[in-house]
Short mmCIF file of C-alpha atoms in Angstrom, two decimals:
data_model
loop_
_atom_site.label_atom_id
_atom_site.label_comp_id
_atom_site.label_asym_id
_atom_site.label_seq_id
_atom_site.Cartn_x
_atom_site.Cartn_y
_atom_site.Cartn_z
CA UNK H 3 -52.68 -68.66 -63.26
CA UNK H 4 -53.21 -65.80 -65.94
CA UNK H 5 -50.77 -63.26 -67.15
CA UNK H 6 -52.74 -60.47 -65.27
CA UNK H 7 -52.95 -62.57 -61.98
CA UNK H 8 -49.00 -63.61 -62.37
CA UNK H 9 -47.60 -59.87 -62.89
CA UNK H 10 -49.91 -58.92 -59.86
CA UNK H 11 -47.08 -60.79 -57.78
CA UNK H 12 -44.50 -58.12 -58.91
CA UNK H 13 -46.83 -55.37 -57.59
CA UNK H 14 -47.16 -57.39 -54.25
CA UNK H 15 -43.34 -57.89 -54.00
CA UNK H 16 -42.98 -54.08 -54.33
CA UNK H 17 -45.18 -53.76 -51.78
CA UNK H 18 -43.10 -56.17 -49.58
CA UNK H 19 -39.90 -55.10 -50.77
CA UNK H 20 -38.47 -58.33 -52.11
CA UNK H 21 -35.75 -58.09 -54.56
CA UNK H 22 -34.22 -60.29 -57.33
CA UNK H 23 -30.80 -61.40 -57.69
CA UNK H 24 -30.85 -60.63 -61.46
CA UNK H 25 -32.14 -57.10 -61.00
CA UNK H 26 -29.23 -56.85 -58.29
CA UNK H 27 -26.64 -57.85 -60.89
CA UNK H 28 -28.04 -55.79 -63.60
CA UNK H 29 -27.85 -52.73 -61.69
CA UNK H 30 -24.63 -53.22 -59.44
CA UNK H 31 -23.38 -50.14 -60.74
CA UNK H 32 -26.65 -48.07 -60.13
CA UNK H 33 -27.75 -46.50 -56.96
CA UNK H 34 -31.78 -47.63 -57.28
CA UNK H 35 -33.88 -45.30 -55.52
CA UNK H 36 -31.38 -43.01 -54.35
CA UNK H 37 -31.28 -39.30 -54.81
CA UNK H 38 -27.63 -38.66 -55.57
CA UNK H 39 -26.31 -38.69 -59.29
CA UNK H 40 -23.43 -37.19 -60.82
CA UNK H 41 -20.01 -36.28 -59.15
CA UNK H 42 -20.43 -32.85 -58.60
CA UNK H 43 -19.34 -30.66 -61.15
CA UNK H 44 -19.74 -33.82 -64.00
CA UNK H 45 -22.34 -32.60 -66.83
CA UNK H 46 -24.30 -35.58 -67.96
CA UNK H 47 -26.39 -35.58 -71.08
CA UNK H 48 -29.55 -37.88 -71.34
CA UNK H 49 -31.47 -38.79 -74.59
CA UNK H 50 -35.32 -38.88 -74.61
CA UNK H 51 -37.30 -40.21 -77.50
CA UNK H 52 -41.04 -40.37 -77.36
CA UNK H 53 -44.09 -40.05 -79.90
CA UNK H 54 -45.44 -36.99 -79.51
CA UNK H 55 -44.23 -34.13 -81.85
CA UNK H 56 -47.57 -32.32 -81.72
CA UNK H 57 -49.02 -29.88 -79.19
CA UNK H 58 -50.05 -30.13 -76.40
CA UNK H 59 -48.02 -32.70 -75.91
CA UNK H 60 -44.83 -31.05 -77.51
CA UNK H 61 -45.17 -28.02 -75.48
CA UNK H 62 -45.48 -30.18 -72.04
CA UNK H 63 -42.58 -32.20 -72.49
CA UNK H 64 -40.56 -29.26 -73.40
CA UNK H 65 -41.73 -27.49 -70.30
CA UNK H 66 -41.40 -30.63 -68.04
CA UNK H 67 -37.47 -31.02 -69.34
CA UNK H 68 -36.89 -27.04 -68.60
CA UNK H 69 -38.05 -27.79 -65.10
CA UNK H 70 -36.11 -31.09 -64.64
CA UNK H 71 -33.16 -29.21 -65.78
CA UNK H 72 -33.51 -26.31 -63.55
CA UNK H 73 -33.79 -28.57 -60.79
CA UNK H 74 -31.06 -30.49 -61.84
CA UNK H 75 -28.44 -28.12 -63.48
CA UNK H 76 -25.87 -31.10 -63.90
CA UNK H 77 -28.40 -33.16 -65.98
CA UNK H 78 -29.10 -32.02 -69.58
CA UNK H 79 -32.00 -33.63 -71.58
CA UNK H 80 -31.97 -33.72 -75.58
CA UNK H 81 -35.48 -34.92 -76.84
CA UNK H 82 -36.51 -36.25 -80.06
CA UNK H 83 -40.15 -36.98 -81.20
CA UNK H 84 -41.88 -38.58 -83.99
CA UNK H 85 -45.10 -39.64 -84.62
CA UNK H 86 -46.51 -43.38 -84.27
CA UNK H 87 -45.59 -45.36 -87.35
CA UNK H 88 -42.29 -43.63 -87.72
CA UNK H 89 -41.69 -43.93 -84.30
CA UNK H 90 -41.91 -47.75 -84.32
CA UNK H 91 -39.79 -47.99 -87.36
CA UNK H 92 -37.18 -45.71 -85.63
CA UNK H 93 -36.95 -47.07 -82.39
CA UNK H 94 -36.01 -50.47 -83.37
CA UNK H 95 -33.40 -49.05 -85.31
CA UNK H 96 -32.04 -47.14 -82.64
CA UNK H 97 -32.08 -49.88 -79.95
CA UNK H 98 -29.85 -51.70 -82.26
CA UNK H 99 -27.38 -49.26 -82.13
CA UNK H 100 -24.31 -48.44 -79.98
CA UNK H 101 -25.86 -45.35 -79.04
CA UNK H 102 -29.73 -45.70 -78.12
CA UNK H 103 -32.11 -43.27 -76.17
CA UNK H 104 -31.65 -43.64 -72.57
CA UNK H 105 -35.11 -43.05 -71.98
CA UNK H 106 -37.68 -43.99 -74.86
CA UNK H 107 -41.45 -44.39 -74.93
CA UNK H 108 -43.16 -47.60 -75.33
CA UNK H 109 -46.52 -49.33 -75.44
CA UNK H 110 -46.99 -52.06 -73.36
CA UNK H 111 -47.62 -55.98 -73.43
CA UNK H 112 -45.58 -57.87 -76.40
CA UNK H 113 -44.51 -54.65 -77.80
CA UNK H 114 -42.42 -53.71 -74.68
CA UNK H 115 -41.62 -57.87 -74.18
CA UNK H 116 -39.74 -58.03 -77.23
CA UNK H 117 -37.25 -55.12 -75.92
CA UNK H 118 -36.75 -57.01 -72.51
CA UNK H 119 -36.14 -60.48 -74.54
CA UNK H 120 -33.62 -58.55 -76.56
CA UNK H 121 -31.72 -57.11 -73.67
CA UNK H 122 -32.77 -53.54 -74.40
CA UNK H 123 -34.73 -52.56 -71.28
CA UNK H 124 -33.36 -52.08 -67.86
CA UNK H 125 -34.82 -53.75 -65.06
CA UNK H 126 -36.46 -51.28 -62.75
CA UNK H 127 -37.55 -53.74 -60.23
CA UNK H 128 -34.71 -52.15 -57.61
CA UNK H 129 -35.83 -48.58 -58.38
CA UNK H 130 -39.73 -49.33 -57.51
CA UNK H 131 -38.93 -51.40 -54.27
CA UNK H 132 -36.49 -48.58 -52.86
CA UNK H 133 -38.54 -45.91 -53.54
CA UNK H 134 -42.22 -46.88 -52.39
CA UNK H 135 -43.43 -43.04 -52.20
CA UNK H 136 -43.01 -43.13 -55.77
CA UNK H 137 -43.87 -46.64 -57.18
CA UNK H 138 -46.79 -46.92 -54.91
CA UNK H 139 -48.38 -43.93 -56.19
CA UNK H 140 -48.49 -45.34 -59.85
CA UNK H 141 -51.72 -47.36 -60.26
CA UNK H 142 -50.72 -51.15 -59.68
CA UNK H 143 -52.98 -52.40 -62.47
CA UNK H 144 -50.73 -50.08 -65.00
CA UNK H 145 -47.81 -51.68 -63.66
CA UNK H 146 -48.59 -55.09 -64.84
CA UNK H 147 -48.63 -54.72 -68.83
CA UNK H 148 -44.93 -53.32 -68.19
CA UNK H 149 -43.83 -56.50 -66.01
CA UNK H 150 -42.40 -59.66 -67.31
CA UNK H 151 -41.37 -62.77 -65.13
CA UNK H 152 -42.14 -60.70 -61.91
CA UNK H 153 -40.07 -57.91 -63.03
CA UNK H 154 -40.87 -54.31 -63.88
CA UNK H 155 -39.26 -52.99 -67.21
CA UNK H 156 -41.54 -49.88 -67.89
CA UNK H 157 -42.96 -46.74 -66.27
CA UNK H 158 -46.42 -46.13 -67.18
CA UNK H 159 -47.48 -42.57 -67.88
CA UNK H 160 -51.08 -42.67 -69.45
CA UNK H 161 -53.86 -45.11 -69.09
CA UNK H 162 -56.42 -45.81 -71.61
CA UNK H 163 -59.47 -48.04 -72.50
CA UNK H 164 -61.73 -48.72 -75.23
CA UNK H 165 -65.64 -48.08 -74.97
CA UNK H 166 -68.46 -46.92 -77.04
CA UNK H 167 -69.54 -43.31 -77.16
CA UNK H 168 -73.20 -42.95 -77.69
CA UNK H 169 -75.35 -40.09 -78.57
CA UNK H 170 -77.79 -39.87 -75.98
CA UNK H 171 -80.30 -37.32 -77.74
CA UNK H 172 -80.42 -40.02 -80.69
CA UNK H 173 -81.11 -42.82 -78.13
CA UNK H 174 -83.95 -40.59 -76.31
CA UNK H 175 -85.69 -39.37 -79.57
CA UNK H 176 -85.82 -43.16 -80.64
CA UNK H 177 -87.02 -44.15 -77.25
CA UNK H 178 -83.87 -46.63 -76.89
CA UNK H 179 -82.57 -48.10 -73.90
CA UNK H 180 -78.98 -48.54 -73.38
CA UNK H 181 -78.19 -52.34 -74.19
CA UNK H 182 -76.49 -54.95 -71.88
CA UNK H 183 -76.26 -58.01 -74.16
CA UNK H 184 -75.03 -58.79 -77.67
CA UNK H 185 -78.67 -59.38 -78.66
CA UNK H 186 -79.86 -56.08 -77.21
CA UNK H 187 -77.19 -54.31 -78.99
CA UNK H 188 -77.76 -55.58 -82.62
CA UNK H 189 -81.68 -54.88 -82.15
CA UNK H 190 -80.58 -51.22 -81.01
CA UNK H 191 -78.44 -50.90 -83.94
CA UNK H 192 -81.14 -52.22 -86.11
CA UNK H 193 -83.48 -49.40 -84.79
CA UNK H 194 -80.87 -46.86 -85.12
CA UNK H 195 -80.30 -47.79 -88.99
CA UNK H 196 -84.18 -48.10 -89.64
CA UNK H 197 -84.72 -44.47 -88.42
CA UNK H 198 -81.96 -43.16 -90.89
CA UNK H 199 -79.02 -42.75 -88.70
CA UNK H 200 -75.71 -44.48 -89.49
CA UNK H 201 -75.72 -46.58 -86.04
CA UNK H 202 -71.73 -47.12 -85.67
CA UNK H 203 -69.05 -44.66 -87.28
CA UNK H 204 -65.79 -46.97 -88.02
CA UNK H 205 -62.74 -45.76 -89.95
CA UNK H 206 -60.22 -48.90 -90.71
CA UNK H 207 -57.99 -47.29 -93.18
CA UNK H 208 -55.23 -47.64 -90.56
CA UNK H 209 -56.17 -51.28 -89.61
CA UNK H 210 -55.26 -51.00 -85.93
CA UNK H 211 -58.85 -49.71 -85.85
CA UNK H 212 -59.99 -53.07 -86.16
CA UNK H 213 -57.73 -54.52 -83.91
CA UNK H 214 -59.39 -53.08 -81.15
CA UNK H 215 -62.91 -54.88 -81.95
CA UNK H 216 -60.99 -58.27 -82.60
CA UNK H 217 -59.05 -57.98 -79.27
CA UNK H 218 -62.32 -57.35 -77.27
CA UNK H 219 -64.25 -59.83 -78.91
CA UNK H 220 -61.24 -62.28 -78.58
CA UNK H 221 -61.49 -61.39 -74.90
CA UNK H 222 -65.31 -61.85 -74.80
CA UNK H 223 -65.58 -65.11 -76.66
CA UNK H 224 -62.42 -67.23 -75.71
CA UNK H 225 -61.72 -68.25 -72.08
CA UNK H 226 -58.99 -66.45 -70.46
CA UNK H 227 -56.48 -69.56 -69.76
CA UNK H 228 -56.96 -70.57 -73.78
CA UNK H 229 -56.45 -66.97 -74.74
CA UNK H 230 -53.57 -66.35 -72.41
CA UNK H 231 -51.63 -69.54 -73.82
CA UNK H 232 -52.61 -68.22 -77.70
CA UNK H 233 -51.37 -64.87 -77.04
CA UNK H 234 -48.06 -66.18 -75.92
CA UNK H 235 -45.89 -66.13 -78.68
CA UNK H 236 -44.10 -69.75 -77.48
CA UNK H 237 -47.58 -71.43 -77.31
CA UNK H 238 -50.18 -69.89 -79.30
CA UNK H 239 -52.08 -71.85 -81.81
CA UNK H 240 -55.34 -70.17 -82.00
CA UNK H 241 -57.36 -73.17 -82.56
CA UNK H 242 -60.11 -72.33 -80.10
CA UNK H 243 -63.36 -72.03 -82.25
CA UNK H 244 -64.02 -68.91 -80.09
CA UNK H 245 -61.55 -67.16 -82.49
CA UNK H 246 -63.89 -67.57 -85.46
CA UNK H 247 -66.84 -66.78 -83.27
CA UNK H 248 -65.17 -63.34 -82.53
CA UNK H 249 -64.68 -62.53 -86.27
CA UNK H 250 -68.22 -63.72 -87.31
CA UNK H 251 -69.57 -61.16 -84.44
CA UNK H 252 -67.66 -58.48 -86.30
CA UNK H 253 -69.08 -59.46 -89.53
CA UNK H 254 -72.34 -59.06 -87.61
CA UNK H 255 -71.76 -55.40 -87.17
CA UNK H 256 -71.02 -54.66 -90.93
CA UNK H 257 -74.35 -53.74 -91.93
CA UNK H 258 -74.38 -51.00 -89.08
CA UNK H 259 -71.08 -49.64 -90.05
CA UNK H 260 -70.76 -46.45 -92.60
CA UNK H 261 -69.88 -47.35 -96.15
CA UNK H 262 -66.16 -47.81 -97.11
CA UNK H 263 -64.65 -48.49 -93.70
CA UNK H 264 -61.33 -49.41 -95.29
CA UNK H 265 -61.04 -46.30 -97.20
CA UNK H 266 -61.69 -43.64 -94.02
CA UNK H 267 -59.32 -43.09 -91.22
CA UNK H 268 -60.47 -43.25 -87.75
CA UNK H 269 -60.22 -39.32 -87.26
CA UNK H 270 -62.80 -39.17 -90.18
CA UNK H 271 -65.05 -41.62 -88.24
CA UNK H 272 -64.64 -39.83 -85.08
CA UNK H 273 -65.62 -36.50 -86.68
CA UNK H 274 -69.02 -38.08 -88.08
CA UNK H 275 -70.13 -38.76 -84.60
CA UNK H 276 -68.86 -35.35 -83.65
CA UNK H 277 -71.26 -33.78 -86.55
CA UNK H 278 -74.10 -36.33 -85.27
CA UNK H 279 -73.98 -38.22 -88.49
CA UNK H 280 -73.55 -41.54 -86.73
CA UNK H 281 -75.02 -42.56 -83.28
CA UNK H 282 -71.88 -44.56 -82.00
CA UNK H 283 -68.19 -44.51 -81.65
CA UNK H 284 -66.21 -47.16 -80.50
CA UNK H 285 -63.39 -44.65 -78.97
CA UNK H 286 -60.41 -44.76 -76.33
CA UNK H 287 -61.11 -43.02 -73.41
CA UNK H 288 -58.04 -40.73 -74.27
CA UNK H 289 -60.46 -39.45 -77.06
CA UNK H 290 -62.92 -37.69 -74.62
CA UNK H 291 -60.71 -34.53 -74.98
CA UNK H 292 -60.87 -34.80 -78.70
CA UNK H 293 -64.64 -35.08 -78.64
CA UNK H 294 -66.15 -33.35 -75.60
CA UNK H 295 -64.96 -29.55 -76.76
CA UNK H 296 -66.54 -30.11 -80.16
CA UNK H 297 -69.88 -31.64 -79.39
CA UNK H 298 -72.90 -29.81 -78.80
CA UNK H 299 -74.95 -32.67 -77.75
CA UNK H 300 -75.28 -34.82 -75.02
CA UNK H 301 -73.41 -38.06 -74.95
CA UNK H 302 -72.05 -40.77 -72.71
CA UNK H 303 -70.42 -44.17 -72.16
CA UNK H 304 -71.75 -47.74 -73.50
CA UNK H 305 -70.11 -50.80 -72.26
CA UNK H 306 -69.13 -53.29 -74.88
CA UNK H 307 -72.28 -55.63 -74.49
CA UNK H 308 -71.85 -59.22 -72.83
CA UNK H 309 -71.97 -61.84 -75.29
CA UNK H 310 -74.62 -64.58 -75.01
CA UNK H 311 -72.35 -68.11 -74.79
CA UNK H 312 -68.92 -66.00 -74.68
CA UNK H 313 -66.47 -67.70 -72.55
CA UNK H 314 -64.50 -64.57 -71.46
CA UNK H 315 -65.10 -62.29 -68.66
CA UNK H 316 -67.50 -59.65 -69.45
CA UNK H 317 -66.13 -57.24 -66.96
CA UNK H 318 -62.79 -56.73 -68.69
CA UNK H 319 -61.96 -53.97 -70.52
CA UNK H 320 -59.73 -53.62 -73.80
CA UNK H 321 -57.04 -51.10 -73.00
CA UNK H 322 -53.62 -50.66 -71.95
CA UNK H 323 -51.03 -47.85 -70.44
CA UNK H 324 -48.31 -46.31 -72.32
CA UNK H 325 -45.15 -45.25 -70.75
CA UNK H 326 -41.00 -45.18 -70.78
CA UNK H 327 -38.49 -47.51 -70.66
CA UNK H 328 -34.70 -47.02 -69.73
CA UNK H 329 -31.97 -48.52 -72.22
CA UNK H 330 -30.15 -51.44 -70.70
CA UNK H 331 -27.03 -49.80 -71.85
CA UNK H 332 -27.57 -46.32 -70.54
CA UNK H 333 -24.44 -44.85 -68.62
CA UNK H 334 -26.65 -42.77 -66.30
CA UNK H 335 -29.42 -45.08 -64.99
CA UNK H 336 -29.90 -43.23 -62.05
CA UNK H 337 -30.36 -39.97 -63.65
CA UNK H 338 -32.75 -41.95 -66.33
CA UNK H 339 -34.89 -43.12 -63.33
CA UNK H 340 -34.68 -39.78 -61.77
CA UNK H 341 -36.18 -38.07 -64.88
CA UNK H 342 -39.15 -40.61 -64.89
CA UNK H 343 -39.84 -40.19 -61.12
CA UNK H 344 -40.19 -36.33 -61.93
CA UNK H 345 -42.47 -37.09 -64.85
CA UNK H 346 -44.62 -39.38 -62.65
CA UNK H 347 -44.55 -37.04 -59.61
CA UNK H 348 -48.04 -36.10 -58.38
CA UNK H 349 -47.73 -32.44 -59.60
CA UNK H 350 -46.59 -33.55 -63.02
CA UNK H 351 -49.40 -35.97 -63.43
CA UNK H 352 -51.86 -33.26 -62.53
CA UNK H 353 -50.37 -30.96 -65.00
CA UNK H 354 -50.17 -33.66 -67.64
CA UNK H 355 -53.91 -34.20 -67.33
CA UNK H 356 -55.04 -30.61 -67.11
CA UNK H 357 -52.63 -29.15 -70.05
CA UNK H 358 -52.50 -32.34 -72.31
CA UNK H 359 -55.98 -33.63 -71.73
CA UNK H 360 -54.68 -37.31 -71.22
CA UNK H 361 -55.15 -39.56 -68.16
CA UNK H 362 -52.04 -40.13 -66.03
CA UNK H 363 -51.30 -43.67 -64.42
CA UNK H 364 -50.64 -41.73 -61.08
CA UNK H 365 -53.40 -42.24 -58.60
CA UNK H 366 -55.46 -39.09 -57.92
CA UNK H 367 -54.18 -37.19 -60.68
CA UNK H 368 -57.39 -36.94 -62.41
CA UNK H 369 -59.85 -35.18 -60.17
CA UNK H 370 -62.16 -32.15 -60.42
CA UNK H 371 -59.56 -29.79 -60.98
CA UNK H 372 -57.60 -31.55 -63.43
CA UNK H 373 -60.50 -33.42 -65.65
CA UNK H 374 -64.17 -32.84 -66.70
CA UNK H 375 -66.95 -34.97 -65.05
CA UNK H 376 -66.79 -37.41 -68.32
CA UNK H 377 -63.11 -37.46 -68.12
CA UNK H 378 -63.31 -38.44 -64.52
CA UNK H 379 -65.83 -41.14 -65.56
CA UNK H 380 -63.78 -42.41 -68.51
CA UNK H 381 -60.82 -43.05 -65.94
CA UNK H 382 -63.01 -44.64 -63.45
CA UNK H 383 -64.35 -47.47 -66.19
CA UNK H 384 -60.59 -47.84 -66.64
CA UNK H 385 -59.77 -48.43 -63.12
CA UNK H 386 -62.79 -50.39 -61.97
CA UNK H 387 -62.59 -53.09 -64.54
CA UNK H 388 -61.83 -56.57 -63.41
CA UNK H 389 -58.85 -56.78 -65.85
CA UNK H 390 -57.32 -55.58 -69.03
CA UNK H 391 -57.34 -57.05 -72.22
CA UNK H 392 -54.14 -55.30 -74.12
CA UNK H 393 -54.37 -53.75 -77.55
CA UNK H 394 -54.32 -56.46 -79.71
CA UNK H 395 -51.73 -54.87 -81.95
CA UNK H 396 -49.11 -54.34 -79.35
CA UNK H 397 -50.16 -57.76 -77.25
CA UNK H 398 -49.43 -60.28 -79.91
CA UNK H 399 -46.00 -60.79 -82.05
CA UNK H 400 -46.02 -58.58 -85.13
CA UNK H 401 -46.32 -61.64 -87.68
CA UNK H 402 -49.66 -62.74 -85.90
CA UNK H 403 -50.99 -59.08 -85.90
CA UNK H 404 -50.23 -58.53 -89.61
CA UNK H 405 -51.89 -61.69 -90.42
CA UNK H 406 -55.32 -60.71 -88.38
CA UNK H 407 -55.32 -56.99 -89.70
CA UNK H 408 -54.70 -57.92 -93.41
CA UNK H 409 -57.28 -60.61 -93.21
CA UNK H 410 -59.77 -58.26 -91.43
CA UNK H 411 -59.34 -55.76 -94.09
CA UNK H 412 -60.18 -58.55 -96.72
CA UNK H 413 -63.17 -60.01 -94.71
CA UNK H 414 -64.49 -56.52 -94.64
CA UNK H 415 -64.61 -56.34 -98.42
CA UNK H 416 -65.92 -59.83 -98.63
CA UNK H 417 -62.45 -61.30 -100.05
CA UNK H 418 -62.36 -63.98 -96.91
CA UNK H 419 -64.21 -65.36 -94.48
CA UNK H 420 -63.51 -65.59 -90.48
CA UNK H 421 -62.24 -69.03 -91.16
CA UNK H 422 -59.82 -68.06 -93.95
CA UNK H 423 -58.47 -65.00 -91.61
CA UNK H 424 -58.07 -67.61 -88.84
CA UNK H 425 -56.37 -70.10 -91.39
CA UNK H 426 -53.82 -67.19 -91.95
CA UNK H 427 -53.63 -66.32 -88.20
CA UNK H 428 -52.79 -70.09 -87.04
CA UNK H 429 -49.79 -70.25 -89.96
CA UNK H 430 -48.48 -67.07 -88.60
CA UNK H 431 -48.70 -68.45 -84.92
CA UNK H 432 -46.76 -71.50 -85.84
CA UNK H 433 -44.02 -69.54 -87.85
CA UNK H 434 -43.59 -67.38 -84.44
CA UNK H 435 -43.99 -70.51 -82.23
CA UNK H 436 -41.05 -72.22 -84.22
CA UNK H 437 -38.77 -68.81 -84.24
CA UNK H 438 -39.68 -68.80 -80.25
CA UNK H 439 -38.04 -72.02 -79.57
#
């Protein structure tokens, strides 16, 4: 049974109210799902740490905290926020101290699981079971990547997926049809190139950008059972030839990318699409808000094409939720969860979508009053997928990720072959397996 299917058992257990002995022990002093907080008059301070120090996110979180504190005058929330790379470094340090944040942001998948294995994350299963009105409004599929061993450890805030944005006007001008298969895709790219356009804009200066291509291609080329085994840090070997074939497919796209992909960042690549200097951009649905207001042409979404001979499910989508976890050592678990319930209430979720422009994991929060038609369509693409292939750089152990991304940058420079890259990945996987014993 795949990780996705196994984790859905958690969702079913939440629906039926099953509980676990472990979570009961862990939260013996808590009041899962309860509304009471501290004794009357006791002032409580919670520390919140997230990765959005810039507007519009910054202002939104500041207002959420103020509103929550107004409704809960005995709870004060101290907030700190730093950008992505700095966040990754700082949260690892803070969670190793005696005074970690009570509530902290986390990517899902392996990134979250390492906190769980390290005993840094509170088991939230009982909270979800005890308050169905709250937990059942969260998208079930977005709970899965925050679940491990049928227990819930994170609350999803956003949903996101990867798809191609394409310039409909260029396609119409060149009389091109939307490709459905890889061979059709390559033919379309060649036609675009022959007519003087850059087919795909791509910036890999920060190599997480290539990880999205690799993750998608791995999912398309390798059967789900094998990929699940290899992505597990205890059993991964990456011996399947589909992984080499996936990198070869990525190599096939190099002639259709702009020059110097390793020297350009993703933001520059996105601007090339906005400026109509390239016909296609591989982007996150969360980027709709960054592209749509700036474009003066018609554009839409193009599915990552099915690959002939690929063993993976072509109806999966690369993407993952992001959300929050609660420290296992917090002195105020009920209050921390109460804030997360407030943050992911329907009213706050709709405000989040409308004011920030990102897409909420709360069902129905993305609607005609909070999002544009393109935004609504983007969310439908995520929610209608048969499954999610999580971001490669958060779904694999960091040592394997580093081998993949460094090797792929060298592959783009012509310094390594797909076989060379996978040899490095296998060595990293062996080291991770040994450390996982």
